[in-house]
């Protein structure tokens, strides 16, 4: 056998060995990279009023068994960590009066998550709005009585409290660090029957604005393709570190303009917004909002054309409330507010969202159209009573 033939055989055997070992090393290196990426995440530990301060979560472990039957993933670990703090919320609705007599109120449901060892639970305002009485069902099936601490329809958040011991508390993460493509997990009770259902998706986008149809936008929303259904509202959106980074709120099923049916358009309130609102609700029962003291009608270009108004966008003042900041500043019925401290009001900057960028007690300058005159009127905002 020639020496050149032997060299070729040894070369082939060497290539096969290297190829096999590199595939194994690549799999192990990939698992280690995931482990390090998750383990190096630095959760933000905030200390809002009465919300539990938590230590950084332990590092998730990734077990890779070559030829084995079990792989423990970061997703299962995150669910195991947050799952016990997720609750189903039962809402008893008030009785209704009709011409046929009294119609007993039914029951609706949603989801929520425990954010404090003192028994505080965060959910959506629309889950509990109009409810007569409340209770929560834990992941283990136990039902606890609860009461409404306060709510805020502008952020669609509410806080409940149970005075009975709670099994677990969720960690609120930092939603400002989220990036599109990041894996997230939604946990909740779709239809009220399928408790602690887990769905997985990604962050599709951040900073979305959604028109509520009530004169203001839900701003800074997280968009995700994780399945969210009726009953999931108020439940947590969780990252791979086991932190709650959003409160699931709504889904969009179709495009109102074209009637196109769509899938995978879910939205959640960022955890940083939820933390700030919950802290105020726990402290004083409501979220502090600035108050001007007017009843108003939003002007759009089509409305302006119909009534031959002098501006395309703005707030038409229909009523000045007694002793309000608006009355004290000299605003009149029929005035049209077109800007607040230089911020022009339009479809992307509606009145209430613009007003809410200012703190109660702040003096702002309103640009006001009064007939043919454009006025600058200074007004000191007060705090809404709740």
Short mmCIF file of C-alpha atoms in Angstrom, two decimals:
data_model
loop_
_atom_site.label_atom_id
_atom_site.label_comp_id
_atom_site.label_asym_id
_atom_site.label_seq_id
_atom_site.Cartn_x
_atom_site.Cartn_y
_atom_site.Cartn_z
CA UNK A 1 0.00 0.00 0.00
CA UNK A 2 1.54 3.29 -1.09
CA UNK A 3 2.33 6.07 1.37
CA UNK A 4 0.19 8.55 -0.63
CA UNK A 5 -2.85 6.23 -0.30
CA UNK A 6 -2.34 5.96 3.48
CA UNK A 7 -2.13 9.77 3.76
CA UNK A 8 -5.50 10.10 1.98
CA UNK A 9 -7.13 7.61 4.39
CA UNK A 10 -5.77 9.44 7.46
CA UNK A 11 -6.95 12.77 6.01
CA UNK A 12 -10.50 11.47 5.47
CA UNK A 13 -10.66 10.02 9.01
CA UNK A 14 -9.41 13.34 10.45
CA UNK A 15 -12.08 15.38 8.56
CA UNK A 16 -14.87 13.05 9.74
CA UNK A 17 -13.71 13.29 13.36
CA UNK A 18 -13.48 17.07 13.27
CA UNK A 19 -16.91 17.43 11.60
CA UNK A 20 -18.59 15.22 14.20
CA UNK A 21 -16.98 16.93 17.17
CA UNK A 22 -17.61 20.45 15.80
CA UNK A 23 -21.36 19.73 15.56
CA UNK A 24 -21.40 18.62 19.18
CA UNK A 25 -19.32 21.61 20.27
CA UNK A 26 -21.63 23.92 18.32
CA UNK A 27 -24.71 22.56 20.11
CA UNK A 28 -23.06 22.92 23.51
CA UNK A 29 -21.80 26.41 22.69
CA UNK A 30 -25.27 27.46 21.53
CA UNK A 31 -26.82 26.22 24.77
CA UNK A 32 -24.15 28.05 26.77
CA UNK A 33 -24.78 31.26 24.82
CA UNK A 34 -28.52 31.11 25.61
CA UNK A 35 -27.73 30.41 29.25
CA UNK A 36 -25.35 33.39 29.46
CA UNK A 37 -27.73 35.73 27.59
CA UNK A 38 -30.51 34.94 30.05
CA UNK A 39 -28.31 34.76 33.11
CA UNK A 40 -26.66 38.13 32.41
CA UNK A 41 -29.98 40.00 32.16
CA UNK A 42 -30.03 42.64 34.87
CA UNK A 43 -33.63 43.08 36.09
CA UNK A 44 -34.63 46.51 37.34
CA UNK A 45 -35.60 46.32 41.01
CA UNK A 46 -37.97 49.19 41.72
CA UNK A 47 -39.45 50.21 45.05
CA UNK A 48 -42.90 51.66 44.33
CA UNK A 49 -45.29 52.20 47.23
CA UNK A 50 -46.42 48.90 48.76
CA UNK A 51 -45.26 46.85 45.78
CA UNK A 52 -42.96 44.04 46.81
CA UNK A 53 -39.25 44.71 46.34
CA UNK A 54 -37.68 41.63 44.85
CA UNK A 55 -34.15 40.33 44.51
CA UNK A 56 -32.77 39.50 41.06
CA UNK A 57 -34.11 36.18 39.77
CA UNK A 58 -31.82 33.18 39.90
CA UNK A 59 -30.18 32.24 36.63
CA UNK A 60 -32.21 29.85 34.48
CA UNK A 61 -30.43 26.60 33.73
CA UNK A 62 -30.29 24.90 30.37
CA UNK A 63 -29.85 21.14 30.54
CA UNK A 64 -28.78 19.39 27.36
CA UNK A 65 -28.88 15.58 27.48
CA UNK A 66 -27.36 14.02 24.39
CA UNK A 67 -29.68 11.19 23.44
CA UNK A 68 -31.82 11.90 26.53
CA UNK A 69 -35.57 12.50 26.74
CA UNK A 70 -35.86 15.78 28.68
CA UNK A 71 -34.74 19.34 27.95
CA UNK A 72 -35.56 21.94 30.59
CA UNK A 73 -35.97 25.31 28.89
CA UNK A 74 -35.99 28.91 29.95
CA UNK A 75 -39.67 29.08 28.98
CA UNK A 76 -40.73 26.34 31.38
CA UNK A 77 -38.67 27.90 34.15
CA UNK A 78 -40.25 31.31 33.57
CA UNK A 79 -43.73 29.78 33.67
CA UNK A 80 -42.92 27.86 36.85
CA UNK A 81 -41.72 31.07 38.46
CA UNK A 82 -44.59 33.38 37.47
CA UNK A 83 -47.45 30.87 37.21
CA UNK A 84 -48.33 30.71 40.94
CA UNK A 85 -48.81 34.50 41.04
CA UNK A 86 -51.29 34.54 38.13
CA UNK A 87 -54.97 34.64 39.10
CA UNK A 88 -58.38 34.43 37.47
CA UNK A 89 -60.63 37.34 38.41
CA UNK A 90 -64.36 36.75 38.80
CA UNK A 91 -66.60 39.82 38.55
CA UNK A 92 -70.21 39.71 39.76
CA UNK A 93 -72.23 42.15 37.70
CA UNK A 94 -75.11 44.18 39.19
CA UNK A 95 -78.75 43.30 38.56
CA UNK A 96 -80.46 45.06 35.65
CA UNK A 97 -83.94 46.56 35.65
CA UNK A 98 -86.13 46.08 32.58
CA UNK A 99 -89.81 46.35 31.77
CA UNK A 100 -90.05 42.64 32.50
CA UNK A 101 -88.64 43.09 36.01
CA UNK A 102 -85.26 42.51 37.60
CA UNK A 103 -82.72 40.61 35.54
CA UNK A 104 -80.07 39.01 37.78
CA UNK A 105 -76.55 40.18 37.03
CA UNK A 106 -74.24 37.66 35.47
CA UNK A 107 -70.54 37.00 35.98
CA UNK A 108 -67.60 38.04 33.84
CA UNK A 109 -63.97 37.09 34.20
CA UNK A 110 -60.46 38.17 33.39
CA UNK A 111 -56.91 37.61 34.57
CA UNK A 112 -54.52 39.32 36.95
CA UNK A 113 -51.15 38.96 38.64
CA UNK A 114 -50.12 39.33 42.29
CA UNK A 115 -47.55 42.12 42.70
CA UNK A 116 -47.17 42.29 46.49
CA UNK A 117 -47.01 39.93 49.44
CA UNK A 118 -49.63 42.23 51.00
CA UNK A 119 -52.15 40.81 48.54
CA UNK A 120 -52.26 43.49 45.82
CA UNK A 121 -53.28 42.27 42.37
CA UNK A 122 -52.98 44.25 39.14
CA UNK A 123 -55.38 43.81 36.23
CA UNK A 124 -57.18 45.87 33.56
CA UNK A 125 -59.75 48.51 34.40
CA UNK A 126 -62.10 47.10 31.78
CA UNK A 127 -62.03 43.71 33.53
CA UNK A 128 -63.50 45.04 36.79
CA UNK A 129 -65.35 48.17 35.61
CA UNK A 130 -68.98 48.14 36.74
CA UNK A 131 -68.54 45.06 38.92
CA UNK A 132 -70.66 44.59 42.05
CA UNK A 133 -68.28 42.23 43.84
CA UNK A 134 -64.95 40.57 43.11
CA UNK A 135 -63.03 37.42 43.89
CA UNK A 136 -59.84 35.81 42.62
CA UNK A 137 -59.03 32.19 41.89
CA UNK A 138 -55.46 31.07 42.48
CA UNK A 139 -53.53 28.72 40.22
CA UNK A 140 -54.25 25.88 42.69
CA UNK A 141 -58.01 26.47 42.40
CA UNK A 142 -58.54 28.24 45.74
CA UNK A 143 -60.97 31.17 45.63
CA UNK A 144 -60.23 34.29 47.69
CA UNK A 145 -62.42 37.33 48.28
CA UNK A 146 -61.04 40.62 46.94
CA UNK A 147 -61.95 44.28 46.77
CA UNK A 148 -61.20 47.08 44.33
CA UNK A 149 -58.53 49.49 45.60
CA UNK A 150 -58.80 51.84 42.64
CA UNK A 151 -58.58 52.05 38.87
CA UNK A 152 -57.56 54.33 36.03
CA UNK A 153 -59.45 54.15 32.75
CA UNK A 154 -56.84 56.22 30.89
CA UNK A 155 -54.16 53.56 31.37
CA UNK A 156 -56.76 50.74 31.59
CA UNK A 157 -55.30 49.52 34.87
CA UNK A 158 -56.85 48.55 38.21
CA UNK A 159 -55.56 47.22 41.52
CA UNK A 160 -57.40 44.71 43.71
CA UNK A 161 -56.53 43.51 47.20
CA UNK A 162 -57.15 40.30 49.05
CA UNK A 163 -56.60 40.15 52.80
CA UNK A 164 -55.85 36.43 52.69
CA UNK A 165 -52.34 34.95 52.27
CA UNK A 166 -51.06 34.80 48.71
CA UNK A 167 -48.89 31.97 47.33
CA UNK A 168 -46.41 33.98 45.25
CA UNK A 169 -45.45 37.45 44.05
CA UNK A 170 -44.39 38.33 40.49
CA UNK A 171 -41.34 40.41 39.63
CA UNK A 172 -42.05 43.54 37.58
CA UNK A 173 -39.27 43.93 34.99
CA UNK A 174 -38.08 46.93 32.99
CA UNK A 175 -40.21 47.30 29.85
CA UNK A 176 -37.99 50.08 28.49
CA UNK A 177 -35.32 47.53 27.51
CA UNK A 178 -37.60 45.38 25.32
CA UNK A 179 -36.58 44.73 21.72
CA UNK A 180 -38.57 43.36 18.76
CA UNK A 181 -37.94 39.65 18.34
CA UNK A 182 -37.53 38.96 22.06
CA UNK A 183 -39.38 35.83 23.21
CA UNK A 184 -42.32 36.47 25.55
CA UNK A 185 -44.92 34.36 27.31
CA UNK A 186 -48.58 35.25 27.97
CA UNK A 187 -50.31 33.62 30.93
CA UNK A 188 -54.01 33.97 31.71
CA UNK A 189 -57.47 32.43 31.67
CA UNK A 190 -59.00 32.64 28.18
CA UNK A 191 -62.80 32.44 28.29
CA UNK A 192 -62.51 32.13 32.08
CA UNK A 193 -62.43 28.34 31.84
CA UNK A 194 -58.88 27.51 30.76
CA UNK A 195 -57.01 28.79 33.81
CA UNK A 196 -53.29 29.59 33.62
CA UNK A 197 -53.07 28.94 29.91
CA UNK A 198 -49.58 29.57 28.52
CA UNK A 199 -48.91 30.92 25.03
CA UNK A 200 -45.58 31.93 23.53
CA UNK A 201 -44.60 34.52 20.96
CA UNK A 202 -42.27 37.45 20.41
CA UNK A 203 -42.25 41.19 20.89
CA UNK A 204 -43.53 42.36 17.50
CA UNK A 205 -43.03 46.07 18.22
CA UNK A 206 -42.92 48.60 21.03
CA UNK A 207 -44.27 52.14 21.41
CA UNK A 208 -47.57 51.48 19.64
CA UNK A 209 -50.50 53.92 20.04
CA UNK A 210 -54.09 52.69 19.93
CA UNK A 211 -57.19 54.86 19.56
CA UNK A 212 -59.70 54.03 22.31
CA UNK A 213 -62.54 55.83 20.56
CA UNK A 214 -63.04 57.89 23.74
CA UNK A 215 -60.92 60.90 22.86
CA UNK A 216 -57.54 59.58 23.93
CA UNK A 217 -54.88 57.05 22.91
CA UNK A 218 -53.37 54.15 24.78
CA UNK A 219 -49.72 55.03 24.26
CA UNK A 220 -46.45 53.14 24.45
CA UNK A 221 -48.14 49.78 24.04
CA UNK A 222 -46.24 46.51 23.50
CA UNK A 223 -47.31 44.55 20.42
CA UNK A 224 -46.95 40.76 20.53
CA UNK A 225 -48.01 37.76 18.49
CA UNK A 226 -48.41 35.56 21.59
CA UNK A 227 -52.03 34.35 21.52
CA UNK A 228 -54.26 36.56 23.68
CA UNK A 229 -57.97 35.80 23.90
CA UNK A 230 -61.01 37.04 25.77
CA UNK A 231 -60.31 36.37 29.44
CA UNK A 232 -56.55 36.92 29.06
CA UNK A 233 -57.03 40.62 29.79
CA UNK A 234 -55.11 41.68 32.88
CA UNK A 235 -52.75 38.72 32.84
CA UNK A 236 -48.97 39.05 32.62
CA UNK A 237 -46.70 39.14 29.59
CA UNK A 238 -43.44 37.56 30.77
CA UNK A 239 -39.86 37.53 29.48
CA UNK A 240 -37.43 34.61 29.63
CA UNK A 241 -35.98 35.86 32.91
CA UNK A 242 -39.36 35.26 34.54
CA UNK A 243 -40.18 38.99 34.87
CA UNK A 244 -43.54 40.56 34.08
CA UNK A 245 -42.84 43.11 31.36
CA UNK A 246 -46.44 43.85 30.37
CA UNK A 247 -50.11 43.52 31.30
CA UNK A 248 -52.09 41.93 28.46
CA UNK A 249 -54.93 44.22 27.44
CA UNK A 250 -56.49 43.72 24.02
CA UNK A 251 -56.34 42.15 20.60
CA UNK A 252 -57.12 43.52 17.15
CA UNK A 253 -59.04 41.07 14.99
CA UNK A 254 -59.78 43.13 11.91
CA UNK A 255 -58.99 46.37 10.16
CA UNK A 256 -62.04 48.65 10.57
CA UNK A 257 -61.13 50.54 7.39
CA UNK A 258 -60.96 47.52 5.13
CA UNK A 259 -62.61 44.75 7.12
CA UNK A 260 -59.52 42.56 6.73
CA UNK A 261 -59.31 39.78 9.32
CA UNK A 262 -55.89 39.63 10.99
CA UNK A 263 -54.17 37.31 13.46
CA UNK A 264 -51.42 37.73 16.01
CA UNK A 265 -52.10 41.37 16.92
CA UNK A 266 -52.06 41.46 20.70
CA UNK A 267 -51.20 44.42 22.90
CA UNK A 268 -49.96 44.83 26.46
CA UNK A 269 -49.45 47.78 28.80
CA UNK A 270 -45.71 48.18 29.59
CA UNK A 271 -44.70 47.08 33.09
CA UNK A 272 -43.13 50.48 33.81
CA UNK A 273 -46.50 52.14 33.17
CA UNK A 274 -48.23 49.50 35.27
CA UNK A 275 -45.77 49.96 38.15
CA UNK A 276 -46.21 53.75 38.19
CA UNK A 277 -50.01 53.58 38.04
CA UNK A 278 -50.28 50.79 40.61
CA UNK A 279 -48.08 52.69 43.05
CA UNK A 280 -50.36 55.72 42.92
CA UNK A 281 -53.53 53.64 43.14
CA UNK A 282 -52.22 51.80 46.20
CA UNK A 283 -51.11 55.05 47.84
CA UNK A 284 -54.25 57.13 47.27
CA UNK A 285 -56.83 55.09 45.35
CA UNK A 286 -56.37 56.79 41.99
CA UNK A 287 -53.77 57.98 39.50
CA UNK A 288 -53.00 61.68 39.77
CA UNK A 289 -54.12 63.46 36.61
CA UNK A 290 -54.23 67.16 35.74
CA UNK A 291 -57.66 68.81 35.69
CA UNK A 292 -58.77 71.75 33.53
CA UNK A 293 -62.51 71.65 34.22
CA UNK A 294 -64.26 71.68 30.86
CA UNK A 295 -66.74 69.58 28.93
CA UNK A 296 -65.57 69.45 25.35
CA UNK A 297 -65.98 68.16 21.81
CA UNK A 298 -63.03 67.01 19.74
CA UNK A 299 -62.76 68.78 16.36
CA UNK A 300 -61.57 66.85 13.31
CA UNK A 301 -61.04 68.13 9.73
CA UNK A 302 -64.37 66.62 8.58
CA UNK A 303 -66.22 68.21 11.51
CA UNK A 304 -64.49 71.53 10.84
CA UNK A 305 -65.60 71.47 7.20
CA UNK A 306 -69.16 70.57 8.12
CA UNK A 307 -69.57 73.44 10.57
CA UNK A 308 -67.20 75.89 8.87
CA UNK A 309 -64.90 76.10 11.89
CA UNK A 310 -61.69 78.16 11.77
CA UNK A 311 -59.37 75.25 12.74
CA UNK A 312 -58.99 71.62 11.63
CA UNK A 313 -58.06 70.20 15.03
CA UNK A 314 -58.78 71.32 18.54
CA UNK A 315 -61.06 71.13 21.57
CA UNK A 316 -64.38 72.97 21.42
CA UNK A 317 -65.40 74.02 24.94
CA UNK A 318 -69.08 73.27 25.52
CA UNK A 319 -69.20 73.85 29.29
CA UNK A 320 -66.96 75.55 31.85
CA UNK A 321 -67.27 73.82 35.23
CA UNK A 322 -67.76 76.08 38.26
CA UNK A 323 -64.64 77.00 40.29
CA UNK A 324 -62.47 75.10 37.81
CA UNK A 325 -59.03 76.17 36.55
CA UNK A 326 -60.68 76.97 33.22
CA UNK A 327 -63.15 79.38 34.87
CA UNK A 328 -60.40 80.99 36.95
CA UNK A 329 -58.30 81.56 33.83
CA UNK A 330 -61.12 83.25 31.92
CA UNK A 331 -61.89 80.60 29.33
CA UNK A 332 -65.34 80.84 27.75
CA UNK A 333 -67.86 78.45 26.28
CA UNK A 334 -67.31 78.35 22.50
CA UNK A 335 -63.53 78.78 22.80
CA UNK A 336 -61.42 76.30 20.84
CA UNK A 337 -58.13 75.11 22.37
CA UNK A 338 -55.64 74.35 19.60
CA UNK A 339 -52.39 73.92 21.57
CA UNK A 340 -51.11 73.39 25.12
CA UNK A 341 -47.77 75.05 25.93
CA UNK A 342 -46.81 75.00 22.26
CA UNK A 343 -47.89 71.39 21.62
CA UNK A 344 -50.37 71.51 18.73
CA UNK A 345 -53.41 69.28 19.14
CA UNK A 346 -54.01 66.82 16.29
CA UNK A 347 -54.82 63.18 15.60
CA UNK A 348 -51.43 61.99 16.91
CA UNK A 349 -51.48 64.38 19.87
CA UNK A 350 -55.08 64.37 21.14
CA UNK A 351 -56.21 66.67 23.92
CA UNK A 352 -56.19 64.27 26.87
CA UNK A 353 -52.85 62.65 26.07
CA UNK A 354 -51.29 66.08 25.67
CA UNK A 355 -52.87 67.37 28.89
CA UNK A 356 -51.61 64.31 30.79
CA UNK A 357 -48.00 65.14 29.98
CA UNK A 358 -48.25 67.92 32.58
CA UNK A 359 -48.34 67.48 36.35
CA UNK A 360 -51.13 68.90 38.52
CA UNK A 361 -50.07 72.33 39.77
CA UNK A 362 -48.26 73.19 36.53
CA UNK A 363 -49.02 76.45 34.77
CA UNK A 364 -49.57 75.92 31.05
CA UNK A 365 -50.26 78.33 28.21
CA UNK A 366 -53.28 77.51 26.07
CA UNK A 367 -53.55 78.66 22.47
CA UNK A 368 -57.23 79.53 22.09
CA UNK A 369 -59.27 80.45 19.03
CA UNK A 370 -62.07 82.82 20.07
CA UNK A 371 -64.01 83.81 16.98
CA UNK A 372 -61.47 85.40 14.64
CA UNK A 373 -58.98 86.07 17.45
CA UNK A 374 -56.11 83.83 18.55
CA UNK A 375 -55.39 84.21 22.28
CA UNK A 376 -52.72 82.96 24.67
CA UNK A 377 -54.26 82.15 28.06
CA UNK A 378 -52.28 80.90 31.06
CA UNK A 379 -53.95 78.44 33.39
CA UNK A 380 -52.74 76.52 36.45
CA UNK A 381 -53.84 72.89 36.30
CA UNK A 382 -55.29 71.26 39.40
CA UNK A 383 -55.44 67.58 40.39
CA UNK A 384 -58.43 65.53 39.35
CA UNK A 385 -60.18 64.01 42.36
CA UNK A 386 -59.85 60.51 40.96
#
